[in-house]
Every structure is written in C-alpha cells, then in structure tokens.
CSV table of C-alpha atoms and ligand atoms in Angstrom, one decimal:
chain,number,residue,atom,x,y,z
X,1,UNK,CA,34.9,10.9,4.4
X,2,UNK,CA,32.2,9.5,1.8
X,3,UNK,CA,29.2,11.8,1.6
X,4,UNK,CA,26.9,8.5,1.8
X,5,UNK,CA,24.1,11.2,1.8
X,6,UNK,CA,24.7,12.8,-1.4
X,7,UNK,CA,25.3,9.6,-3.2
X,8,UNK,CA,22.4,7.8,-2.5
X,9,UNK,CA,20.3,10.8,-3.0
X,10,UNK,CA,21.7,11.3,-6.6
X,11,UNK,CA,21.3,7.4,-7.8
X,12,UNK,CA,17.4,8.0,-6.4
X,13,UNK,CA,17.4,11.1,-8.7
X,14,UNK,CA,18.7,9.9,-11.4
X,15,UNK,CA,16.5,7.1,-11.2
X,16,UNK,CA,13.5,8.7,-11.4
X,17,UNK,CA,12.1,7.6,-14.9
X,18,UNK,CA,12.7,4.5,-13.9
X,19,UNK,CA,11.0,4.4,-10.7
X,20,UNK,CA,7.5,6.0,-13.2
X,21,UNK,CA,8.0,3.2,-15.6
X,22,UNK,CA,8.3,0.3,-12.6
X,23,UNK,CA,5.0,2.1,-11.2
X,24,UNK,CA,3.3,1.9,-14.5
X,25,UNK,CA,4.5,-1.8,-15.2
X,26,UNK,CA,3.0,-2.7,-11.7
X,27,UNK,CA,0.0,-1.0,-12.4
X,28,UNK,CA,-0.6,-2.9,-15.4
X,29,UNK,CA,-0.2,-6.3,-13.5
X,30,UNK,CA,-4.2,-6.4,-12.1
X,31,UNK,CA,-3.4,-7.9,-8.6
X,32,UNK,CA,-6.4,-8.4,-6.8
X,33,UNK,CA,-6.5,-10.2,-4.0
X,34,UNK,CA,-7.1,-13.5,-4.8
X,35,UNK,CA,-6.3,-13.6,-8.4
X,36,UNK,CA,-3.8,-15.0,-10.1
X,37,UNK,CA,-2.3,-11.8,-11.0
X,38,UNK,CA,-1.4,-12.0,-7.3
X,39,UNK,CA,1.0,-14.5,-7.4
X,40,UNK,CA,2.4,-13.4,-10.9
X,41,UNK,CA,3.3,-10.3,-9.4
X,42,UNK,CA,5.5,-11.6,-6.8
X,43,UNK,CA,7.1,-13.9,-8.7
X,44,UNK,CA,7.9,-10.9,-11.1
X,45,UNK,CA,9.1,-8.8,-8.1
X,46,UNK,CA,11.2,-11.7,-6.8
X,47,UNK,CA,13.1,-11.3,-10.4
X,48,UNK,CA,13.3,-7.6,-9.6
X,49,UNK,CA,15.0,-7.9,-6.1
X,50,UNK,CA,17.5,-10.6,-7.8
X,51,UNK,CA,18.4,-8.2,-10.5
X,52,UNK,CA,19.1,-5.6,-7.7
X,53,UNK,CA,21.5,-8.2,-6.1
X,54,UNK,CA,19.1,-8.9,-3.2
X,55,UNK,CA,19.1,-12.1,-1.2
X,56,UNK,CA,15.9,-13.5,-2.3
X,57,UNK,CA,13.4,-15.6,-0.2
X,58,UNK,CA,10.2,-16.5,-2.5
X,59,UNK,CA,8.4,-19.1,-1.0
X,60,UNK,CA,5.1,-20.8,-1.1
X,61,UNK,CA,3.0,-20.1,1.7
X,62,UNK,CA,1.2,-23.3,3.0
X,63,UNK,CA,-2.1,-22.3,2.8
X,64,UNK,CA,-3.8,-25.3,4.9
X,65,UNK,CA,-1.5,-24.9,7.6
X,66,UNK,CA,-1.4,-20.5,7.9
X,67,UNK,CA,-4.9,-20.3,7.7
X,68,UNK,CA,-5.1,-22.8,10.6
X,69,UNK,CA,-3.2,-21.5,12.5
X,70,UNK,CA,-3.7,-19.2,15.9
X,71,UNK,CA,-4.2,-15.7,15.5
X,72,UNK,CA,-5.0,-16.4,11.4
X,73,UNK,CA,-6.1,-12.5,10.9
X,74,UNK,CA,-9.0,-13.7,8.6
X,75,UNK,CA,-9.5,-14.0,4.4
X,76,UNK,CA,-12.4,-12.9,2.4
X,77,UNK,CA,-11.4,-14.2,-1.0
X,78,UNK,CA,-10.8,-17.9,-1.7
X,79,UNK,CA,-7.2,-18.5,-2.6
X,80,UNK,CA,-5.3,-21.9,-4.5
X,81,UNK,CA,-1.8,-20.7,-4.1
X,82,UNK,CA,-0.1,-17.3,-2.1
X,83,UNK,CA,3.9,-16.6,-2.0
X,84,UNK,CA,5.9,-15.0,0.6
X,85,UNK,CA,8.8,-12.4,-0.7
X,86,UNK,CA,11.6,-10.9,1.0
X,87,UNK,CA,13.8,-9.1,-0.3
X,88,UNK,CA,17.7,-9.1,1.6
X,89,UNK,CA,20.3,-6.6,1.4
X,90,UNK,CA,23.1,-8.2,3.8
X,91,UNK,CA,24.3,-5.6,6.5
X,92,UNK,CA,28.3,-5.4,7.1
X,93,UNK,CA,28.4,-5.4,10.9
X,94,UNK,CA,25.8,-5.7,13.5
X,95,UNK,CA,23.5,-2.5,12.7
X,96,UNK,CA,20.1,-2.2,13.3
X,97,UNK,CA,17.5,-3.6,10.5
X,98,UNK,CA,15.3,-2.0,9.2
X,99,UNK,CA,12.1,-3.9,7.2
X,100,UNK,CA,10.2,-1.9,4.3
X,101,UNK,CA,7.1,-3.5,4.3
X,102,UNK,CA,4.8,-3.4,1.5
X,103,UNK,CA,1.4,-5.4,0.0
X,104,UNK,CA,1.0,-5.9,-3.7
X,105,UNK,CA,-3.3,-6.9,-3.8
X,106,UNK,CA,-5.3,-4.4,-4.8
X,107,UNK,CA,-8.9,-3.8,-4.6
X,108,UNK,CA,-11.4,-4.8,-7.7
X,109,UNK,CA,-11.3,-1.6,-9.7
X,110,UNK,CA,-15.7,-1.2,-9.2
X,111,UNK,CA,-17.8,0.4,-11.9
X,112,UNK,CA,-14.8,0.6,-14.6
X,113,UNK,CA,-17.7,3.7,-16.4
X,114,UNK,CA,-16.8,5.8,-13.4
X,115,UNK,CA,-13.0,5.9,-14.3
X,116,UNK,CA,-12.0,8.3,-17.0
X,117,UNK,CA,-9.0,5.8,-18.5
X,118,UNK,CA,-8.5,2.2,-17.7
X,119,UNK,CA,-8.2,1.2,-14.2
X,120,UNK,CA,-5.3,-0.9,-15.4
X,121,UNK,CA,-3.7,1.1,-17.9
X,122,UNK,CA,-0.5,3.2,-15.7
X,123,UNK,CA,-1.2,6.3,-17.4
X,124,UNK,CA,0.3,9.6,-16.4
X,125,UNK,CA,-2.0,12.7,-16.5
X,126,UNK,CA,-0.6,16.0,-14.4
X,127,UNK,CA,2.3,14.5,-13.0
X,128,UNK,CA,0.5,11.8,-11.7
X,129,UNK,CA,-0.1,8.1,-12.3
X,130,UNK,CA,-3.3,6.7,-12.8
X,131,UNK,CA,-5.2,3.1,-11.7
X,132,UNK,CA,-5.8,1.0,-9.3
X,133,UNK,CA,-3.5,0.3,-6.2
X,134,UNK,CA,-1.2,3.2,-8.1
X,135,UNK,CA,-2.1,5.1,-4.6
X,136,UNK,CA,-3.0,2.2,-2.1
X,137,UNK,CA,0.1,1.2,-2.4
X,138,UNK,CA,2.0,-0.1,-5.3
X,139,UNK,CA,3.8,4.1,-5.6
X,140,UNK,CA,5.0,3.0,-1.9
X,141,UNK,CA,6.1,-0.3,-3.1
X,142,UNK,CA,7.7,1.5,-5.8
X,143,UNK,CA,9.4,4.1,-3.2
X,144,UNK,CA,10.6,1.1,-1.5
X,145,UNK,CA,12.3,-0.6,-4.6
X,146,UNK,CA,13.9,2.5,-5.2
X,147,UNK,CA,15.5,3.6,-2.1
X,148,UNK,CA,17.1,0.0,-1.9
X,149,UNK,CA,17.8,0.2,-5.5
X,150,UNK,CA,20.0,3.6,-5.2
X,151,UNK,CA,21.9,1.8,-2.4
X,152,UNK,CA,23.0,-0.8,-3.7
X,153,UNK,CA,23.8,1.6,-6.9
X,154,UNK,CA,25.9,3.7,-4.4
X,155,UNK,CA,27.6,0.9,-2.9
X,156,UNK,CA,26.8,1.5,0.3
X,157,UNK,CA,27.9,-0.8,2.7
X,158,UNK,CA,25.0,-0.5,5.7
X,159,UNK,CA,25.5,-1.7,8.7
X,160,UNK,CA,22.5,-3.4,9.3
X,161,UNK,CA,20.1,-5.4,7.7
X,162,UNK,CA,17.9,-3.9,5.0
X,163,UNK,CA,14.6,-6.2,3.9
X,164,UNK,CA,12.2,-5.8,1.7
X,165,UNK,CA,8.9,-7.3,2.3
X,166,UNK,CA,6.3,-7.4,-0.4
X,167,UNK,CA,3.2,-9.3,0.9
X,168,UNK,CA,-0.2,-10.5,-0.5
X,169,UNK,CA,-3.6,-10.6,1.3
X,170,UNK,CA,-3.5,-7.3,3.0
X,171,UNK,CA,-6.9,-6.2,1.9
X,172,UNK,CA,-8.4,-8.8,3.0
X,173,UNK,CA,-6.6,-9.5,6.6
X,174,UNK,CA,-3.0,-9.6,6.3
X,175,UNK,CA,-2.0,-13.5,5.0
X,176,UNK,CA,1.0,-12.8,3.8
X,177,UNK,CA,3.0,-10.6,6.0
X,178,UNK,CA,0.9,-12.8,8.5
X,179,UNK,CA,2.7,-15.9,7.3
X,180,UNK,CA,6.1,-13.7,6.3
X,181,UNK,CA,6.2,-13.6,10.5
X,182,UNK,CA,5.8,-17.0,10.4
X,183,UNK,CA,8.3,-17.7,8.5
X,184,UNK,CA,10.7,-16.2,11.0
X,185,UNK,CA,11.4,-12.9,9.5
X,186,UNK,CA,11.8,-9.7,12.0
X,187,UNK,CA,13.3,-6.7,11.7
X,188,UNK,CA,14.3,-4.1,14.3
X,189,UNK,CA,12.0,-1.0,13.0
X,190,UNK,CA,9.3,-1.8,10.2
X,191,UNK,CA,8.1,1.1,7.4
X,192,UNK,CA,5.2,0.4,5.4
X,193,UNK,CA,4.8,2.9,2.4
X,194,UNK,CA,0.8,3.2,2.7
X,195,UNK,CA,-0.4,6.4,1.4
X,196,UNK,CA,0.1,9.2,4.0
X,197,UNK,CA,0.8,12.1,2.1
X,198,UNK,CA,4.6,11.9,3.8
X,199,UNK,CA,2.6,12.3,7.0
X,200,UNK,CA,4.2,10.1,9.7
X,201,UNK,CA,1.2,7.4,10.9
X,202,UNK,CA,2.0,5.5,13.8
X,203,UNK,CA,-1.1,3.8,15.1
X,204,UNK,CA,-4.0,2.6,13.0
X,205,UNK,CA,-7.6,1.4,14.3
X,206,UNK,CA,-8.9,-2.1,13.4
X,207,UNK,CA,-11.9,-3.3,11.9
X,208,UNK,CA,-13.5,-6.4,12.0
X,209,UNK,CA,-15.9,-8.2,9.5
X,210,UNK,CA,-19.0,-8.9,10.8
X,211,UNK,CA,-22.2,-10.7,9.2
X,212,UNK,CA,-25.6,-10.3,10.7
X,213,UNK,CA,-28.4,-13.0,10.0
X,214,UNK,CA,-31.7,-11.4,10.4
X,215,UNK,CA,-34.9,-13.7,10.2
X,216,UNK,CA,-38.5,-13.3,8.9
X,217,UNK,CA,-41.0,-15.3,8.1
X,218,UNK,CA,-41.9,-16.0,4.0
X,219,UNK,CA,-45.4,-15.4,3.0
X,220,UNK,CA,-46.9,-14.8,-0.3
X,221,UNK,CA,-47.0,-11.2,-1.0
X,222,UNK,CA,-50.5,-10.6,-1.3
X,223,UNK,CA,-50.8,-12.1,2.2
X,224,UNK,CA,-48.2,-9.8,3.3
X,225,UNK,CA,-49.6,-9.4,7.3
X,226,UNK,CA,-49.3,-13.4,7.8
X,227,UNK,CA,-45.2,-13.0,7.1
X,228,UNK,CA,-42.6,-11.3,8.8
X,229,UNK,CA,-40.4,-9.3,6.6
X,230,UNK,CA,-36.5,-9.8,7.3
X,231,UNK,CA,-35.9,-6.1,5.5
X,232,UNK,CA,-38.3,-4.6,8.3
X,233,UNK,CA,-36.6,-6.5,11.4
X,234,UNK,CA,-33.3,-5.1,9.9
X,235,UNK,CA,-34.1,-2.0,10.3
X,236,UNK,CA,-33.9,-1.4,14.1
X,237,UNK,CA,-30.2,-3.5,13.9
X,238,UNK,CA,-29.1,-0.4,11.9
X,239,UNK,CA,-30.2,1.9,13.9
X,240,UNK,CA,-28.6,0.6,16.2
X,241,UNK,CA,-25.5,0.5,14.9
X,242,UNK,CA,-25.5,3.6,13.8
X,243,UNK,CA,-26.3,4.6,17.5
X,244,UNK,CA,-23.7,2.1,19.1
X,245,UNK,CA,-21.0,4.1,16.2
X,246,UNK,CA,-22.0,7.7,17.9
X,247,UNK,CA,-21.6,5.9,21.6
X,248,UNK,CA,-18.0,4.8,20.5
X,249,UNK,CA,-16.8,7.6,18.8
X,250,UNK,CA,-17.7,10.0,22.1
X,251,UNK,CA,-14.7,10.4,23.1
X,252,UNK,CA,-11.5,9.4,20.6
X,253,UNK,CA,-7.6,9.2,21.0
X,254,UNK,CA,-6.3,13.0,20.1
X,255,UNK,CA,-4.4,11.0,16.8
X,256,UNK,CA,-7.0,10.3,15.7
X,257,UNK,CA,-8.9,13.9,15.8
X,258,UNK,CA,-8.6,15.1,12.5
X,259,UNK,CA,-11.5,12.5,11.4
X,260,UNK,CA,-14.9,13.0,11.3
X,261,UNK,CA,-15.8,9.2,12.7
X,262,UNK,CA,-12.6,7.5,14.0
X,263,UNK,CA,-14.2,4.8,14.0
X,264,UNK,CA,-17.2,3.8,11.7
X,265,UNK,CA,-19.4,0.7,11.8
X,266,UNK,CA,-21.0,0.2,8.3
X,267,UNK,CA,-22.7,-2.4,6.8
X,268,UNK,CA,-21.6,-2.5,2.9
X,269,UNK,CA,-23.4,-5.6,1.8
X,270,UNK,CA,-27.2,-6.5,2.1
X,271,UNK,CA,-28.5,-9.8,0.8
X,272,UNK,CA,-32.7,-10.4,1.0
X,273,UNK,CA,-35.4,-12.5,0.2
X,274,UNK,CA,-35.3,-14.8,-3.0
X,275,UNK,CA,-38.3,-13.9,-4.7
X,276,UNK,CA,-40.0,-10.3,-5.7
X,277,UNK,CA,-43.5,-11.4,-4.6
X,278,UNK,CA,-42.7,-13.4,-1.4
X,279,UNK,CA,-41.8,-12.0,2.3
X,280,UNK,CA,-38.8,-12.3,2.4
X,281,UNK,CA,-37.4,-14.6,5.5
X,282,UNK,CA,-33.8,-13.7,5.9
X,283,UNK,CA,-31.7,-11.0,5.4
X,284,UNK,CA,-27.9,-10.9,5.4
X,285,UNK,CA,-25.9,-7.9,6.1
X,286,UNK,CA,-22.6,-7.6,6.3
X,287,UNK,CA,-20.4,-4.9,7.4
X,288,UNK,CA,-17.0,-3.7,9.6
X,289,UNK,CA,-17.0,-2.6,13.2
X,290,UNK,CA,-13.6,0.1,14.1
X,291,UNK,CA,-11.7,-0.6,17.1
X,292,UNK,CA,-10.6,1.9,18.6
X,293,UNK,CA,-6.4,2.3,19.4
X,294,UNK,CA,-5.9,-0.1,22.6
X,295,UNK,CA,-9.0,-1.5,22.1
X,296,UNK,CA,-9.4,-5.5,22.9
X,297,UNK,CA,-10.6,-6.9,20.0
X,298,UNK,CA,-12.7,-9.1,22.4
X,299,UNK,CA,-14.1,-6.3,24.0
X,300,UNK,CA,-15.3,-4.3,20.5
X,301,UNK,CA,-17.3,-8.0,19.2
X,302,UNK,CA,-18.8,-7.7,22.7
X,303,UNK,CA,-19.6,-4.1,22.7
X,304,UNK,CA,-21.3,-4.9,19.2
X,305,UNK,CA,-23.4,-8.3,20.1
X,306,UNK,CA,-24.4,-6.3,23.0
X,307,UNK,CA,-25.6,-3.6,20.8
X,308,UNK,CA,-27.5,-6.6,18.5
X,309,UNK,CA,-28.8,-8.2,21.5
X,310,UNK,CA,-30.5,-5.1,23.2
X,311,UNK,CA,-32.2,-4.3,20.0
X,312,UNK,CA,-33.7,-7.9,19.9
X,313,UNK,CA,-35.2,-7.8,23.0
X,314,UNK,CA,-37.0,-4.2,22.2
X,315,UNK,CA,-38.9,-6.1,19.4
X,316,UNK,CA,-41.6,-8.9,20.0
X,317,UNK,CA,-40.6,-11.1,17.0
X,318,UNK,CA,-36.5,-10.9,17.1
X,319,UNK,CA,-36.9,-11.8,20.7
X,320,UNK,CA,-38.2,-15.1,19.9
X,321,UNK,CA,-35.9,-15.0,16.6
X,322,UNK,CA,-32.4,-13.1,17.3
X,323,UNK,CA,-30.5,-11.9,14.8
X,324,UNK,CA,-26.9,-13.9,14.8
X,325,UNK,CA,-24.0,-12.4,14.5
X,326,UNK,CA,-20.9,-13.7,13.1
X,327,UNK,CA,-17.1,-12.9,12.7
X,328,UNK,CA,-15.6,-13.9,9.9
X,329,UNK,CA,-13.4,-12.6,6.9
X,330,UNK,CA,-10.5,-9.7,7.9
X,331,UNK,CA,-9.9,-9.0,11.7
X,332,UNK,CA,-7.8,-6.1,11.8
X,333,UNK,CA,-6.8,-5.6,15.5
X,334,UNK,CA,-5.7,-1.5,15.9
X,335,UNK,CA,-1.9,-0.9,16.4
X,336,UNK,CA,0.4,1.5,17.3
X,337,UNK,CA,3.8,2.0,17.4
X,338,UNK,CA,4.7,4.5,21.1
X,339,UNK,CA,5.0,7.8,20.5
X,340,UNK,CA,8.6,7.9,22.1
X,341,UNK,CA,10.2,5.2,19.9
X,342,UNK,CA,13.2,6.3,18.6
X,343,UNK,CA,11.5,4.8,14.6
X,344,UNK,CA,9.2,7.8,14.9
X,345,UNK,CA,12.0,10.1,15.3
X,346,UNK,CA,14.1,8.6,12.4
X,347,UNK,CA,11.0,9.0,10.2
X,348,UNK,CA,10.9,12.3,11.3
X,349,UNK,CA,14.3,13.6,10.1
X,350,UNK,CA,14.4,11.9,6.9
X,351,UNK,CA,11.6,13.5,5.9
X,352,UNK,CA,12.7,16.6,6.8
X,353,UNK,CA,15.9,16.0,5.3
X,354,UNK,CA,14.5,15.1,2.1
X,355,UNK,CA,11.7,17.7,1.8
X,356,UNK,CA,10.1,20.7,2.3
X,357,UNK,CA,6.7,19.5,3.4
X,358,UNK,CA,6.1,19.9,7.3
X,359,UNK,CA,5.0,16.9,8.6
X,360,UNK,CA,2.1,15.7,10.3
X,361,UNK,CA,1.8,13.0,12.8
X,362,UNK,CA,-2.1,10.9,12.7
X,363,UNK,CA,-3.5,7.8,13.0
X,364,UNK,CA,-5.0,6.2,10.3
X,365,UNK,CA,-9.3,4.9,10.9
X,366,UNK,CA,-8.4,1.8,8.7
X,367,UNK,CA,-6.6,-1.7,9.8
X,368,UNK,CA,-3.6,-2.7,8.2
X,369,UNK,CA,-0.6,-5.0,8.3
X,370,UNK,CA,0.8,-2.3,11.0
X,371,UNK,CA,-0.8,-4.3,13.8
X,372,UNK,CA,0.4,-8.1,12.6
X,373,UNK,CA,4.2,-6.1,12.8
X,374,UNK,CA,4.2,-4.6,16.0
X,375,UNK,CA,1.8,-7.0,17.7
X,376,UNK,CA,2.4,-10.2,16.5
X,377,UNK,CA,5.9,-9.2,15.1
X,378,UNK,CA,6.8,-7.0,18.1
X,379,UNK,CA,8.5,-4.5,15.6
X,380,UNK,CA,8.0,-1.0,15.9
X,381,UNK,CA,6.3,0.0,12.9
X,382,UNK,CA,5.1,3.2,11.1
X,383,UNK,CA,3.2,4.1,7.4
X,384,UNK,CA,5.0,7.0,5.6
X,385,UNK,CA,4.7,6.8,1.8
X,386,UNK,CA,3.4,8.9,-0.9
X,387,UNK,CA,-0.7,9.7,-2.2
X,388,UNK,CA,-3.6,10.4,-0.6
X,389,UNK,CA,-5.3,7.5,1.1
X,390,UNK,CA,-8.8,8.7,0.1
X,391,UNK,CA,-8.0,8.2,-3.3
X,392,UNK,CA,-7.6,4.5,-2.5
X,393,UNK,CA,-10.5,2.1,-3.0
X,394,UNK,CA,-12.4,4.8,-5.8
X,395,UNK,CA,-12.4,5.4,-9.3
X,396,UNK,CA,-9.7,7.5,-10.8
X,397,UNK,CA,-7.1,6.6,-8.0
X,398,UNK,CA,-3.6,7.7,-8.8
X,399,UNK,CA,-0.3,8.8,-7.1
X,400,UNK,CA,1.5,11.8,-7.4
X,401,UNK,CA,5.1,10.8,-8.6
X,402,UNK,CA,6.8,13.7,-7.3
X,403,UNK,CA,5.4,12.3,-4.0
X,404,UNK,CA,6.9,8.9,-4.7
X,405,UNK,CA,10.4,10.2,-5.5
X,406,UNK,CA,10.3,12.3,-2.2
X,407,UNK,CA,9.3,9.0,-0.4
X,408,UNK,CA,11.7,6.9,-2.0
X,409,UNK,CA,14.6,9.9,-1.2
X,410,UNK,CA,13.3,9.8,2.5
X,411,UNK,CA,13.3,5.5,2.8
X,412,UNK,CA,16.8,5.6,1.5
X,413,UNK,CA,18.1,8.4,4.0
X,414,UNK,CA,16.6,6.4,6.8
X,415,UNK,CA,18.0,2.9,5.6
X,416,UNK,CA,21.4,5.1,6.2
X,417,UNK,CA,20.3,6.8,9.1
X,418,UNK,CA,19.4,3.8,11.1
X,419,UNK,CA,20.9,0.5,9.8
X,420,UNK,CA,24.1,2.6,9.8
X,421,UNK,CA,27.2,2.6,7.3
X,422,UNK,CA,29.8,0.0,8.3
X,423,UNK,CA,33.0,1.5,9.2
N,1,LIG,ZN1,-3.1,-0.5,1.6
C-alpha cells in the first residue's frame, strides 16, 4: 500500500526553499487593498495555480452588482476593478472537499521610519521573513500553495475536491470571498491560514465600522463662550464608549478568555474643525464596535446608538443637537464554526501529526472572512496557519518560516485526511 503520508510530507520538505522564495516574491508585490497591486497579484497567482496543473477560475468580479447586493459586508477603499481566484484540484471519486481559503490585500505599511528594512523588501533575518502581510497572511497563503503543490508532486489521487481560494478585500469587509460565494463556489470544510501560531481558531468576533457626527457651533476664537466646541461634546460620546466597552466585556465566551478585552470599541480616526482660530462645529470620529460570538449584529448597532443616545440626553446642547451615528465601511458579523464538528477534529490531528507544538484552541477578537464561509457559505470553517497575529497591522511584521513549512506539512496531511485518497 502507498504511504500517501510519507510522500506528500517529503515533496513539502523538499520544497521548502521554494515555499521562502514564493513568500518573499509575494511580499514584494505591495497589495493593499484597493490598489492595483491587488489585482496584479491575483492574476500572477492565477499563473501559479495553472503551472501547478490546477483548474483555474479567475474572473472579474462585477463590482456594481456585488456591492449591491444583500448582505454586501461593506468596503472602505474605493475600488475600479477586483478578481475572484480559485484554484481546483479535481477529486477522483465523491470525497469530501475541502477549501483553503486565503486573502491576498494587505494593510498600508504606516510610518515606513518605524520599520528597520523595507516594508516591501521579503527579507529574511533569524529565520524569519520580514514585511507587510508576510504574517497577516500571505505565509498562510504560502502554506496553502504548498501543501496543494506537494500533492500534486506526489501524485495523489484525492478523493475529493481540493480548492484553493485566494480572495481580495478582506481587510476591508470580505468582497472577494464575498463574491467567490456568489459565484457558486462551496466546499465541505473551509481552512483559512490566518496567523494562529498553529493554534486551532474556530470562532472569531465581529466588528463593525461606525462614524459618529458630533455638532458644535463655529465662533471666532477669541469669542470662544458664544460657540460650542464639537471637540468638547465629543468627549462624553467617548466616555461612553469606553463605558458601554466595560458593560459588554462583563461577562465573555470562555474562547475567548485568554484576551484582555474580547471585544474593544475604539475610535481610530478623529476629524475636527477647519480652522485653528475658529470653534470648531463638527467633529468626526470614526471607530469599530466588537460583537461578541452569537451576537446579532442588529442587536450590537443597537446596544451602541443606545449607548450614543443616553449620553445626548445627559448634555443640554447634544439634546437639542445629537450626535448621528452611522454604519458604514466593513461589517464583520462574528462566526464560529461548533465545537463538535468533525473539521475541528481533523485540524486537530494533522497538527499533531505534523508537529510537536501542543495545540491550543481560541477565538480570535477580530472579524474575518470566517463568518462570510460558515454564515453566508454554510461551511464549516477554521484559521490554523503560521505567525503571530499581533505582528499583523505593525511595523516590522514578519513570519517565522519554520512555522509556515509546519503549516503547509499540516494543510497537506488534512487535504489527505479528509478529501480522502481514491481507491
Ligand atoms: Zn488577515
């Protein structure tokens, strides 16, 4: 009998400078959501399915139309053009599928000073690979490539289908695998390699973009008292978020334990006044509210317009003048995956097959594309991939690529495990 096993797990081995130049070449490409670099990176990963003697669907994604449509899960960056990508390795007989899920965007690399090399540049330092999305999650992309890659070297014939999903717009909401469900495309068990430190995630909260309008009233400076500053009205809002974030955090699902607030509320962006010397008559802050696991989406906006509203009526000028607030941008429902599917299980002994680290089992405080797979998708779905997620989104993010050959050796043991090897 063939030792399908040992096979595969040699072609991933012996693929392993490979894998670190593939990482560094995708590193180089500077996908940010919404750029162009976006789109030139799938069309260059549609080339690299092909060449791996994948079925290949790379098509554009109707913009007009997707972000229409119900259930859209929100943009924040204006984009021309977006492409879907799957990737298709036929199964034999009528095994299970299995999807690997991954997003190519990456964040904007911030203050490029604070980075010690370029935040492009794919270097390796300490057996790790440096710049952005390296960690968050172009090393689980890379994982991904790989385990398909060493079973098609191995000539495996599985069982089921085995996809490849590589999707755009998942910082900012989840467009494209969004629209790659759309399209039609389901799978029977869905991993996406975010950063988890080979810990097995199978829930994630949400978060929801929020944009709060706070009025004043404009005055010249020197008359200060005959205004009404927008910056001082702000002030009780935040405290009040910061006091609706302790009310919701009280008592959190036991995944989620290890963090310090499961789910945050912050406002990252503050826009005021127009002029140095004048009052200034409206401020604009925008931020994310977490939703908790199970949580209504519905139910968190209210919880949070609640929160807004009571604070407006405490103060004599915002309760002639709310503040409004408004959804808009990324909606990240939360999402899990239950903890007796048979997925988590699988994930569980390939990791264990594959390596010596004991695994943990979390949720993860930020949104991602798990919730568009299992709620809109209805696929059971899990992160496991290799780095640390709190590199992601900083300077100096990298991946360490012992931990992306260990996650690339654990994808390919469970494409075996459950698609299955036709007889
Ligand atoms: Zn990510």
């Amino acid at each position: 009998m063939t030792d399908w096993r040992a096979r595969v797990l040699e072609a991933v081995d012996a693929d392993a400078p490979a894998m670190e130049g593939l990482l560094a070449e995708l590193v180089r490409v500077p996908s940010v959501s919404g750029s162009a670099a976006e789109n030139d990176l799938q069309a260059r990963l549609a080339a690299t399915l092909r060449d791996q003697g994948l079925e290949v669907d790379h098509w554009p994604i109707p913009l007009a139309e997707t972000l229409a449509a119900p259930g859209f899960p929100g943009a924040e960056v204006p984009r021309a053009e977006a492409w879907g990508l799957v990737g298709r390795l036929a199964g034999r007989s009528q095994g299970r599928s299995l999807m690997l899920n991954a997003h190519v965007d990456v964040v904007p690399p911030g203050d490029r000073d604070a980075w010690a090399g370029d935040p492009f540049g794919g270097e390796v330092r300490g057996g790790s690979l440096y710049g952005r999305g390296a960690c968050d999650m172009k090393g689980g992309l890379v994982a991904a490539l790989a385990a398909v890659r060493a079973l098609c070297r191995a000539r495996v014939p599985l069982g089921g289908d085995l996809l490849v999903a590589c999707v755009q717009g998942e910082e900012d909401g989840g467009l494209g695998t969004f629209a790659m469900l759309g399209r039609g495309w389901r799978a029977d068990a869905c991993v996406i390699p975010e950063p988890t430190g080979l810990d097995l995630v199978p829930a994630t909260a949400g978060a929801l973009t929020f944009r709060l309008r706070v009025p004043g009233r404009a005055a010249h400076a020197a008359r200060r008292t005959e205004g009404v500053s927008a910056v001082e009205k702000f002030w009780p809002l935040f405290q009040a978020l910061r006091a609706l974030e302790r009310a919701r955090n009280a008592e959190v699902d036991p995944l989620l334990g290890r963090w310090e607030v499961a789910y945050p509320i912050e406002v990252g962006m503050v826009r005021g006044g127009d002029w140095a010397s004048s009052v200034p008559d409206l401020l604009v802050a925008e931020g994310r509210l977490g939703v908790a696991l199970d949580e209504p989406v519905d139910r968190a906006r209210a919880a949070l317009e609640a929160a807004v509203a009571d604070a407006c009526r405490a103060d004599p000028w915002l309760r002639e003048h709310p503040a409004a607030v408004e959804w808009w941008g990324g909606q990240f429902a939360s999402g899990r995956t239950p903890p007796d599917s048979p997925l988590l299980a699988a994930v569980g002994r390939a990791h264990t097959a594959t390596s010596d680290r004991p695994q943990e089992r979390w949720a993860a405080p930020y949104g991602s594309d798990l919730r568009l797979m299992t709620g809109l998708g209805g696929v059971p779905t899990v992160h496991y991939g290799p780095g640390d997620a709190r590199l992601a989104h900083g300077p100096d993010e990298s991946v360490p690529l012992a931990e992306v050959r260990a996650a690339a050796r654990a994808l390919a043991v469970l494409a075996l495990d459950h698609c299955g090897v036709a007889g």
